[in-house]
Coordinates of N, CA and C in Angstrom, one line a residue:
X1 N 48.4 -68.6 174.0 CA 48.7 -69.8 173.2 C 50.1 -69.7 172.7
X2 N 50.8 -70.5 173.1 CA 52.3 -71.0 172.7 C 52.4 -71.6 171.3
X3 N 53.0 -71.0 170.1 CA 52.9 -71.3 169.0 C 54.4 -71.7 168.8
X4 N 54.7 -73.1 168.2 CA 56.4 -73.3 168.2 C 56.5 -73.6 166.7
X5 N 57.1 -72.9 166.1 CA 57.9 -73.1 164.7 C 59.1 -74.2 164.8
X6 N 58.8 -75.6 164.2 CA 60.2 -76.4 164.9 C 60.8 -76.7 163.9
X7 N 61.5 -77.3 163.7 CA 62.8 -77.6 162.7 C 62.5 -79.6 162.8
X8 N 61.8 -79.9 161.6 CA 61.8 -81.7 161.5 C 62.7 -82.4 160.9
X9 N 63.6 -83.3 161.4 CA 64.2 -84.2 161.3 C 63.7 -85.7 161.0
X10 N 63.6 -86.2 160.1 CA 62.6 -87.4 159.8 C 63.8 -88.4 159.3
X11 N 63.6 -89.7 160.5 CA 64.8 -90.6 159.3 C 64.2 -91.7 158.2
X12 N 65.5 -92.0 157.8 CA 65.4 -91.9 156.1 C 64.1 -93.3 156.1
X13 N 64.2 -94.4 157.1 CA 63.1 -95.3 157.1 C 61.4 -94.9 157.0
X14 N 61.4 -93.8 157.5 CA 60.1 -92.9 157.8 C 60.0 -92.6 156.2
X15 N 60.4 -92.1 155.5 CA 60.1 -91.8 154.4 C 60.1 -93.0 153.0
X16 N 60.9 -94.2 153.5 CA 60.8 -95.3 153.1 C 59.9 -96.0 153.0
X17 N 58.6 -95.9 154.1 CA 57.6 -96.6 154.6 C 56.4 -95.9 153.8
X18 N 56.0 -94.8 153.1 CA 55.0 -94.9 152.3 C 54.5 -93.6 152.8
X19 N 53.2 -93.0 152.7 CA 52.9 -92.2 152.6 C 52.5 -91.7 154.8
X20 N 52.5 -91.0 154.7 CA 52.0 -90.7 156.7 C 50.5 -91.0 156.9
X21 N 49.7 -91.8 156.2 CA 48.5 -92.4 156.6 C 48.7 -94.1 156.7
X22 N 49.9 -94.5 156.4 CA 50.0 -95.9 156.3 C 50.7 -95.8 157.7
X23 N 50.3 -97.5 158.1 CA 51.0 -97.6 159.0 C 52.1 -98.8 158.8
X24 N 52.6 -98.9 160.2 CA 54.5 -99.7 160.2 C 54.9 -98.9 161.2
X25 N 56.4 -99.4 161.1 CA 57.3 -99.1 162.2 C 56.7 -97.7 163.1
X26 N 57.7 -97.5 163.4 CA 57.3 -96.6 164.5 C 57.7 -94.9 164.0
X27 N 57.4 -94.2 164.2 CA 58.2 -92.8 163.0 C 58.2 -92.2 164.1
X28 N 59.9 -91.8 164.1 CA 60.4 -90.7 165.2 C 60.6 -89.7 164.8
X29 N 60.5 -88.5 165.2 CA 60.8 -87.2 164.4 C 61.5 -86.4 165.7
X30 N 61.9 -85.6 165.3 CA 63.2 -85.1 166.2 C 63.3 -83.8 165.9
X31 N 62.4 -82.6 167.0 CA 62.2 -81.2 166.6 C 62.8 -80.0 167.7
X32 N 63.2 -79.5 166.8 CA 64.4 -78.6 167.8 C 63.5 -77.2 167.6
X33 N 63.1 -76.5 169.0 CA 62.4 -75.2 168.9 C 63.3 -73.7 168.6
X34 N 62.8 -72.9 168.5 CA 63.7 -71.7 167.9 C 63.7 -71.0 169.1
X35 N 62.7 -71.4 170.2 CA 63.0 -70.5 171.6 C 64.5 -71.0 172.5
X36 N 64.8 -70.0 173.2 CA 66.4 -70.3 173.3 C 66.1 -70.8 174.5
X37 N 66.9 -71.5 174.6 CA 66.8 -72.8 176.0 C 66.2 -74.3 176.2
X38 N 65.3 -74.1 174.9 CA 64.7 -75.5 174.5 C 65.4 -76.4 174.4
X39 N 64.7 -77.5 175.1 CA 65.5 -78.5 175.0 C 65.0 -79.2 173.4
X40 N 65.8 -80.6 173.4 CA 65.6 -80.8 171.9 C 64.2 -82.2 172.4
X41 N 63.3 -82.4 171.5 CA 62.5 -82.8 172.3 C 62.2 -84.6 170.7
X42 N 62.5 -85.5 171.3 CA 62.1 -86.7 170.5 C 60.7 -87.2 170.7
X43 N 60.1 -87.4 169.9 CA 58.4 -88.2 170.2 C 57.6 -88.9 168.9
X44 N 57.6 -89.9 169.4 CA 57.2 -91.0 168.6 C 55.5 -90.8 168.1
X45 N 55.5 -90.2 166.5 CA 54.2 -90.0 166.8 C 53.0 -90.7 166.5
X46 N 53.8 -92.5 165.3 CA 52.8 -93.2 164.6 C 51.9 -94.1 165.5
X47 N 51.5 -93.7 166.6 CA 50.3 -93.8 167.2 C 49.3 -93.0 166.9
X48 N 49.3 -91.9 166.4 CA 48.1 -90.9 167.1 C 47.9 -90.8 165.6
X49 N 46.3 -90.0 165.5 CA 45.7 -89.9 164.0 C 46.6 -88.8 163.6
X50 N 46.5 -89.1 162.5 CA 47.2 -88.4 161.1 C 45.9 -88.0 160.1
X51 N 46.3 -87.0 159.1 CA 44.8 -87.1 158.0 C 45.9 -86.2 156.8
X52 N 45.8 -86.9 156.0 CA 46.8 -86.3 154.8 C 45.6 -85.1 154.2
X53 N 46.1 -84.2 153.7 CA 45.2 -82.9 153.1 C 45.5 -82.6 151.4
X54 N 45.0 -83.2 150.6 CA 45.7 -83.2 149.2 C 45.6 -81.5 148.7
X55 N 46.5 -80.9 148.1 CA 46.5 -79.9 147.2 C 46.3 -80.3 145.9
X56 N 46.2 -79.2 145.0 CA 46.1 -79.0 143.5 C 47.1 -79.0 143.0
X57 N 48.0 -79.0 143.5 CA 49.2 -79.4 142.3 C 50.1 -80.4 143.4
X58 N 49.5 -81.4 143.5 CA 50.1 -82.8 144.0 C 50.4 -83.0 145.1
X59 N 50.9 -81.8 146.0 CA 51.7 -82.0 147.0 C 50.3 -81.6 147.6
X60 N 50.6 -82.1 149.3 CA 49.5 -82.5 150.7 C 50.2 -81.6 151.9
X61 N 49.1 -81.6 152.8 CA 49.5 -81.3 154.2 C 49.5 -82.2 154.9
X62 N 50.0 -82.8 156.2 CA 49.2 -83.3 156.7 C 49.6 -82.7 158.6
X63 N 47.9 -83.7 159.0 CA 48.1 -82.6 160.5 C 48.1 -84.2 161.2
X64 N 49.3 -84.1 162.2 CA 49.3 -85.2 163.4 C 49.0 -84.6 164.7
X65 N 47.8 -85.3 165.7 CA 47.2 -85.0 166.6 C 47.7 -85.4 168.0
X66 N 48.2 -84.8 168.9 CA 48.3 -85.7 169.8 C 47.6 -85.1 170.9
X67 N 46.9 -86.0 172.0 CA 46.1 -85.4 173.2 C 46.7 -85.0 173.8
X68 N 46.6 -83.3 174.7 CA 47.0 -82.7 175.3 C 46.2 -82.8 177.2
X69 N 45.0 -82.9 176.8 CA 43.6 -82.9 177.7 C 42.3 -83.5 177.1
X70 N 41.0 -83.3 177.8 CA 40.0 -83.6 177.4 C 40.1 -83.1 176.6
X71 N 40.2 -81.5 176.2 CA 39.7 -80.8 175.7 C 41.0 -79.7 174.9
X72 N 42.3 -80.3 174.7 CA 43.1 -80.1 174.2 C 43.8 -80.8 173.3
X73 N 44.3 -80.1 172.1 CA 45.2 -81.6 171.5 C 46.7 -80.1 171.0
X74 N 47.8 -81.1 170.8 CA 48.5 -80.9 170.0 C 48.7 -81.1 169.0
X75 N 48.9 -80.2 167.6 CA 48.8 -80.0 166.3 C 49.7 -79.9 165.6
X76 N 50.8 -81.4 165.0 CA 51.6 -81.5 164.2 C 51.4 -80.8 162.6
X77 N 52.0 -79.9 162.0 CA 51.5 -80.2 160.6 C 52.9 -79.9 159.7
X78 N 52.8 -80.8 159.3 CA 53.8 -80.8 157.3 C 53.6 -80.7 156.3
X79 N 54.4 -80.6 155.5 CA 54.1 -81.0 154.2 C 54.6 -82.0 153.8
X80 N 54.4 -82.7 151.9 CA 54.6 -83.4 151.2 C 54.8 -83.3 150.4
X81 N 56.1 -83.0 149.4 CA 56.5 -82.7 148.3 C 56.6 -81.2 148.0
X82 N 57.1 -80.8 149.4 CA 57.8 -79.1 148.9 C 59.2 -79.8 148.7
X83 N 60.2 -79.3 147.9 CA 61.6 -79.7 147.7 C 62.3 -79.2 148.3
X84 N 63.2 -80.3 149.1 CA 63.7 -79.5 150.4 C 63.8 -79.1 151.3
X85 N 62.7 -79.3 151.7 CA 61.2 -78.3 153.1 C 61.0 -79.4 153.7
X86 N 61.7 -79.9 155.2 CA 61.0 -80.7 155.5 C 60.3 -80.3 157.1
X87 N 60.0 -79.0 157.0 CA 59.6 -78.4 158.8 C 58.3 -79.0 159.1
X88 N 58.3 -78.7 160.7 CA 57.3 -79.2 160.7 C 56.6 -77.9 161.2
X89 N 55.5 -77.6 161.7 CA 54.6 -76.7 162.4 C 54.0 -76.7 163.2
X90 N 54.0 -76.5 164.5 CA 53.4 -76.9 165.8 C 52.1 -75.7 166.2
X91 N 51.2 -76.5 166.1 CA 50.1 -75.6 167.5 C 49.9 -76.4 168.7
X92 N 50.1 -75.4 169.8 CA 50.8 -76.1 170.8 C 49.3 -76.2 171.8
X93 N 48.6 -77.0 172.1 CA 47.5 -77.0 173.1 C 46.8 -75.7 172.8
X94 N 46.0 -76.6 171.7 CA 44.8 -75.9 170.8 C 43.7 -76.5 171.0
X95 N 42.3 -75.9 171.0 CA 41.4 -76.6 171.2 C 40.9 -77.9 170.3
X96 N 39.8 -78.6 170.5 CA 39.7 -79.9 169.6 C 38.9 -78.9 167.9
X97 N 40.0 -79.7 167.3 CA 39.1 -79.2 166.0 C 37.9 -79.7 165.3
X98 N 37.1 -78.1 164.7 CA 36.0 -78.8 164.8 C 36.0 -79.0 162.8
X99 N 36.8 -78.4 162.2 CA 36.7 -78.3 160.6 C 38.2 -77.9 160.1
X100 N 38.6 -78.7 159.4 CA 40.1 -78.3 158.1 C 39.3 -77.9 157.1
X101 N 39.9 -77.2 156.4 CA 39.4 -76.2 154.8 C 40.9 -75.9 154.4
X102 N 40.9 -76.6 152.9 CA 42.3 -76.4 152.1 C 41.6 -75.3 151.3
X103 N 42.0 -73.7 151.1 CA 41.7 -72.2 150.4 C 42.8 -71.6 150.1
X104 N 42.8 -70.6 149.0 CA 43.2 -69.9 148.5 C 42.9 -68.4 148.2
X105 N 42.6 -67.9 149.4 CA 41.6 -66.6 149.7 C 42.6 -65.8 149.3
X106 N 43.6 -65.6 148.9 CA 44.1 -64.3 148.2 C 44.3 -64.3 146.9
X107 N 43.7 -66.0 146.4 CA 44.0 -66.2 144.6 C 45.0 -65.6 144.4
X108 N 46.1 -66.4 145.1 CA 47.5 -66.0 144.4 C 48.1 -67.7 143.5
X109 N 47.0 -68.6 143.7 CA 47.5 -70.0 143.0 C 48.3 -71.1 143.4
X110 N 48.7 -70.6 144.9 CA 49.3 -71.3 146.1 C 48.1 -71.6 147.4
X111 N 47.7 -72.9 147.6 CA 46.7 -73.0 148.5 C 47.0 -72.8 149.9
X112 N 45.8 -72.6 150.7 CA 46.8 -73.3 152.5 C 45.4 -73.8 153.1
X113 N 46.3 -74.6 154.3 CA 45.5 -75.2 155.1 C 44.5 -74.6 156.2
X114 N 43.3 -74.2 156.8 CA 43.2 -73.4 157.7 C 42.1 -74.9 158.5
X115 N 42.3 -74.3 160.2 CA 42.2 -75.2 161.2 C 41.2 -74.7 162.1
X116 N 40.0 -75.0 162.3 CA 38.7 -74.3 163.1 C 38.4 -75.2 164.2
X117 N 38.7 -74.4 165.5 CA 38.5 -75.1 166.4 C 37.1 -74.8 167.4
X118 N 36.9 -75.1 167.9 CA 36.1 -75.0 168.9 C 36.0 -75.2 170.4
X119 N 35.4 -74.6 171.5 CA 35.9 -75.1 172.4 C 35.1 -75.4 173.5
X120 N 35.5 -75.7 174.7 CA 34.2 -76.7 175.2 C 33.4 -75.4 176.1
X121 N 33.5 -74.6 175.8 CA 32.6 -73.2 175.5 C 32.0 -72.5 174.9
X122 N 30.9 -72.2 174.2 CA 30.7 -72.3 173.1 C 30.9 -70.6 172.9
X123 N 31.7 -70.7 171.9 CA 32.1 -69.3 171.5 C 33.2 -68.7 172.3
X124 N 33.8 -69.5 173.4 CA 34.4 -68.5 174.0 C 36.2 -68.9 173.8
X125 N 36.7 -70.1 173.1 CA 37.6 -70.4 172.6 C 37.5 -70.8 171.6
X126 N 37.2 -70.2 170.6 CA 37.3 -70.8 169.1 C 38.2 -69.8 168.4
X127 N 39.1 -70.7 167.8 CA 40.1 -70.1 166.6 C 40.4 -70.7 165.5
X128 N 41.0 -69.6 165.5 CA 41.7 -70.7 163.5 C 43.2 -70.6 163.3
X129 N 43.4 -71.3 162.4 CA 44.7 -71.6 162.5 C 45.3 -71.9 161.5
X130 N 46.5 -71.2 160.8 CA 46.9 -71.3 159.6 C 48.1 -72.0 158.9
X131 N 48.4 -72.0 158.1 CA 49.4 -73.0 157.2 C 49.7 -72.6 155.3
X132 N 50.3 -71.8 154.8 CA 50.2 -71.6 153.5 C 51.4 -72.0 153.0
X133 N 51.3 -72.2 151.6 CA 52.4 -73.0 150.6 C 52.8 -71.6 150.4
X134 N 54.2 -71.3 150.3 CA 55.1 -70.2 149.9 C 55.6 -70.2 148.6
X135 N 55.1 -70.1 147.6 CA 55.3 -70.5 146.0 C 55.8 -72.1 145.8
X136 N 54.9 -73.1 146.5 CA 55.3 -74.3 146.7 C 56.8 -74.5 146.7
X137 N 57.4 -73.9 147.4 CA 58.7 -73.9 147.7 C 59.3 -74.7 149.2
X138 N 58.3 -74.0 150.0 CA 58.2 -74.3 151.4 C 56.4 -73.8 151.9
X139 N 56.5 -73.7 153.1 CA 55.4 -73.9 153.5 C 55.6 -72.8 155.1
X140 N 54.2 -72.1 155.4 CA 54.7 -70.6 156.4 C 53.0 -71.1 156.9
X141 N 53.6 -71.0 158.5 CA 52.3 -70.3 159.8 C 51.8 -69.2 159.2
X142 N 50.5 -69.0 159.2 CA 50.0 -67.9 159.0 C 49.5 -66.6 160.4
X143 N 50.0 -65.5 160.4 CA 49.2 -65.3 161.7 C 48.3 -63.6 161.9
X144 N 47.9 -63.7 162.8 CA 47.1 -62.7 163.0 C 48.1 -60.9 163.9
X145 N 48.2 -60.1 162.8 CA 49.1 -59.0 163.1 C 48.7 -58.2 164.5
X146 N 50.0 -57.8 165.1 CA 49.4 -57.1 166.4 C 48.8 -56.2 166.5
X147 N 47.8 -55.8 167.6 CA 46.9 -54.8 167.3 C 47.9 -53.3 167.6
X148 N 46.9 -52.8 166.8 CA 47.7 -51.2 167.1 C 46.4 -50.5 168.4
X149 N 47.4 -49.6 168.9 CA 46.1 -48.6 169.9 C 45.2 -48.1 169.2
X150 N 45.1 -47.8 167.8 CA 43.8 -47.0 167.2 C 42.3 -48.2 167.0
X151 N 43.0 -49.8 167.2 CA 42.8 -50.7 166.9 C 41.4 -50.9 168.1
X152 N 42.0 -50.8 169.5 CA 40.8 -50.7 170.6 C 40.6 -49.4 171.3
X153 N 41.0 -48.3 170.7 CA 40.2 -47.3 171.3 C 38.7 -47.4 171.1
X154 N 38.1 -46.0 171.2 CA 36.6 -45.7 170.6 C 36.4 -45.6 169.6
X155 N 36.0 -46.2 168.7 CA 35.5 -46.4 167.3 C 36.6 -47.3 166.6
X156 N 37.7 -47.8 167.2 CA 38.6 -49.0 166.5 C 37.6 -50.1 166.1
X157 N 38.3 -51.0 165.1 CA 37.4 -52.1 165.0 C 37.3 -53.3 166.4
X158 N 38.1 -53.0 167.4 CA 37.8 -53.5 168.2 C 37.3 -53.2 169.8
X159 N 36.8 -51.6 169.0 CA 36.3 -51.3 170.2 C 35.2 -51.7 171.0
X160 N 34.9 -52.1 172.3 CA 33.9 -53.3 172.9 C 34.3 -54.4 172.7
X161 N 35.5 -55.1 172.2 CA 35.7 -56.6 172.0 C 35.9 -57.0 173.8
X162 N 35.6 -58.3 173.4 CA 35.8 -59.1 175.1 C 36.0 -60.7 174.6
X163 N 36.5 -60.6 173.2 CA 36.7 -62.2 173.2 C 35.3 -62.9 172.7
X164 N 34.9 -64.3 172.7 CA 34.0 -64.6 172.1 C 33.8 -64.9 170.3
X165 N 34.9 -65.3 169.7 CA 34.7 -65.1 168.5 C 34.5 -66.0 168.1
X166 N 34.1 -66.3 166.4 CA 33.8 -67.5 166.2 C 34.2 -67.4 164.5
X167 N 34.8 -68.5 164.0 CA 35.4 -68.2 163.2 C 34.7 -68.9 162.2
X168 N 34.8 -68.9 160.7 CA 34.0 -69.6 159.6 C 35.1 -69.2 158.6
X169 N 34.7 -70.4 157.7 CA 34.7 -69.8 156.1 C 33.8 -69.4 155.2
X170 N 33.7 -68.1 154.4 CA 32.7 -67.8 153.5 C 32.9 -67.1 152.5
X171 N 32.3 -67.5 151.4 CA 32.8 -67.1 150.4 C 34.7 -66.4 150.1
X172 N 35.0 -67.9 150.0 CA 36.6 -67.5 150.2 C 37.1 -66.9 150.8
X173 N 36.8 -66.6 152.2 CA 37.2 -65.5 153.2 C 37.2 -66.2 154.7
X174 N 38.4 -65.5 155.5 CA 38.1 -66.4 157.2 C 37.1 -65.2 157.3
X175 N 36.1 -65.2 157.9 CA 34.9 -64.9 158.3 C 34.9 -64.8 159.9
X176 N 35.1 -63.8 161.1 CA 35.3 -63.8 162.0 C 34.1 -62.6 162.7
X177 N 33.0 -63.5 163.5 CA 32.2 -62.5 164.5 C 32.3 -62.8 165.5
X178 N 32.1 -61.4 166.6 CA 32.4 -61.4 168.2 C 31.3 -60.6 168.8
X179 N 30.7 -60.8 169.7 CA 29.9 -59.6 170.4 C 31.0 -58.5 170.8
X180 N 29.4 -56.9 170.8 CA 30.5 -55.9 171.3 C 29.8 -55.4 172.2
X181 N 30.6 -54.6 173.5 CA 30.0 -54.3 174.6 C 30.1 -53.2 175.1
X182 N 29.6 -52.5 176.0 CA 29.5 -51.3 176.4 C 30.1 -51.9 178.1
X183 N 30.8 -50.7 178.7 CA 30.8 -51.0 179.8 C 29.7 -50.9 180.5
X184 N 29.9 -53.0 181.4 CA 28.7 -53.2 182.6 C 27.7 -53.7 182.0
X185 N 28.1 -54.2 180.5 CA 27.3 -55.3 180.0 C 27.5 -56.5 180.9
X186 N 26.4 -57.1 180.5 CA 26.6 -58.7 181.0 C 27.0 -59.6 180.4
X187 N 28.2 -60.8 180.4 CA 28.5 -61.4 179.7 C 27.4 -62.0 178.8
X188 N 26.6 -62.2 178.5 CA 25.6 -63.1 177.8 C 24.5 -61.5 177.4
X189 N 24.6 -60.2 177.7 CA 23.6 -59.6 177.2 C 25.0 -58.1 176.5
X190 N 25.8 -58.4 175.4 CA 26.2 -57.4 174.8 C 25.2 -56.3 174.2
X191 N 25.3 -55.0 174.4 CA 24.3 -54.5 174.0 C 24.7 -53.7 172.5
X192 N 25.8 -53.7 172.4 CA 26.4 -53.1 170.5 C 26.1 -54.3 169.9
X193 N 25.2 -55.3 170.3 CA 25.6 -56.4 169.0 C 26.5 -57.1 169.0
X194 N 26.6 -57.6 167.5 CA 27.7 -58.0 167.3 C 28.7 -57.3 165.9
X195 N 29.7 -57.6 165.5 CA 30.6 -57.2 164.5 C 31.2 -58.1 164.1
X196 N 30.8 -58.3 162.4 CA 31.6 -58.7 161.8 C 32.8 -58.5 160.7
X197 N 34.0 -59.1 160.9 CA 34.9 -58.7 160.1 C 35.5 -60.1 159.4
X198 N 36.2 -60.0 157.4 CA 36.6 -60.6 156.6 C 37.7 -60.7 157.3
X199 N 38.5 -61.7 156.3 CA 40.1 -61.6 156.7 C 40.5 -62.2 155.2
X200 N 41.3 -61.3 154.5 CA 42.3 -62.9 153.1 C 43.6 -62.7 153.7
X201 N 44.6 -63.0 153.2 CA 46.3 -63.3 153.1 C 46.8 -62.2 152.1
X202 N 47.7 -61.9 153.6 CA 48.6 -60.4 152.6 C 50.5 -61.8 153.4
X203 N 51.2 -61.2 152.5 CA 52.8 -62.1 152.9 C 53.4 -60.5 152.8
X204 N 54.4 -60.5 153.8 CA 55.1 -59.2 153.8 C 56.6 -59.8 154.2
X205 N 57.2 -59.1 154.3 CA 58.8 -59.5 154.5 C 59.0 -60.3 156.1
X206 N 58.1 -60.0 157.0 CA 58.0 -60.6 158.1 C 57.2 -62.0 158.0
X207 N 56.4 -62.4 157.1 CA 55.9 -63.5 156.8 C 54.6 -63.3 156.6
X208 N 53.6 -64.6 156.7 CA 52.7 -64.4 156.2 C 51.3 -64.0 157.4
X209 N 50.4 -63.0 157.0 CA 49.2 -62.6 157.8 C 47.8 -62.3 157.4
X210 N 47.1 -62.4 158.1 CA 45.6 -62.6 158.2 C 45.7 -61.2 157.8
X211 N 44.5 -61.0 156.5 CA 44.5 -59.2 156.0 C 43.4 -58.9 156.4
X212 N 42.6 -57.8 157.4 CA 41.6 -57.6 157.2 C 40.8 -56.8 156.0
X213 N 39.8 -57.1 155.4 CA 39.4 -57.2 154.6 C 38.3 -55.7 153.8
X214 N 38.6 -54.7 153.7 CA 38.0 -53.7 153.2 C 36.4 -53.8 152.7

């Protein structure tokens, strides 16, 4: 999954026109990728649904959808009244989602957006997807840190993984279970069960990530 951090350019009529659930003219935004070689890419998006996401201290997210496939969409999202911040944040051909939840699982008093998708598998493409307010200053992807080797050896927390997860919220927490397998299981007969693991939000100097949860 191709995840693109882009740079939004919005003109000044776009912002003239009222809030991104109203409709009018046409709203062009103009996003330049950070991968080298990209071209610069124009697309008109006030056709496709929009859904504004209110926060607690005034300012919103909002996510614009555009179809990718049956069973794929692209996932615009911004903000609203960060000062100064006007990026946008791309998930790039993500499954259809099945739930948004605005949380604050690290109670640090900055909310974020998280994105549950589902897929036309049951269990076998489901993810989540993140977005946090950075001391309402700006606004940061959240994401999941790379695994280490101790991570899938024998006895890692991902030892037996094969994919299959399924994500939730619960009690303040991304909530994440997978079957686990022995070699020469059968897809549909894991014989370790299953495993579950918490996740909150840790932010480090590289940005923001999914913490697994003690």
């Amino acid at each position: 999954m191709i995840k693109y951090f882009l740079t939004l350019a919005i003109f000044f009529s776009y912002f003239s026109s009222g809030l991104p659930g109203q409709t009018g003219a046409s709203v062009f935004i103009q996003t330049i990728s950070n991968i080298a070689g990209m071209d610069t890419i124009k697309e008109d998006l006030s056709t496709y649904p929009r859904t504004e996401y209110l926060l607690k201290n005034g300012k919103s997210f909002v996510i614009v959808l555009t179809p990718e496939s049956d069973y794929l969409v692209n996932s615009y999202i911004f903000g609203i009244g960060f000062p100064g911040f006007q990026d946008t944040i791309l998930f790039d051909e993500i499954e259809l989602i099945d739930t948004v939840a605005i949380a604050d699982i690290n109670q640090d008093g900055y909310e974020e957006l998280y994105i549950f998708t589902r897929g036309f598998s049951p269990g076998a493409y489901d993810h989540v997807f993140g977005v946090t307010s950075d001391e309402d200053k700006s606004y940061k992807e959240i994401n999941f840190a790379a695994l280490k080797p101790a991570d899938v050896t024998e006895g890692g927390i991902f030892d037996g993984y094969q994919g299959q997860d399924v994500y939730t919220m619960e009690n303040n927490l991304i909530k994440r279970i997978f079957p686990v397998y022995k070699a020469g299981d059968f897809y549909n007969s894991p014989s370790r069960g299953f495993r579950t693991l918490y996740y909150t939000l840790e932010k480090t100097d590289s940005g923001f990530f999914f913490k697994l949860k003690n």
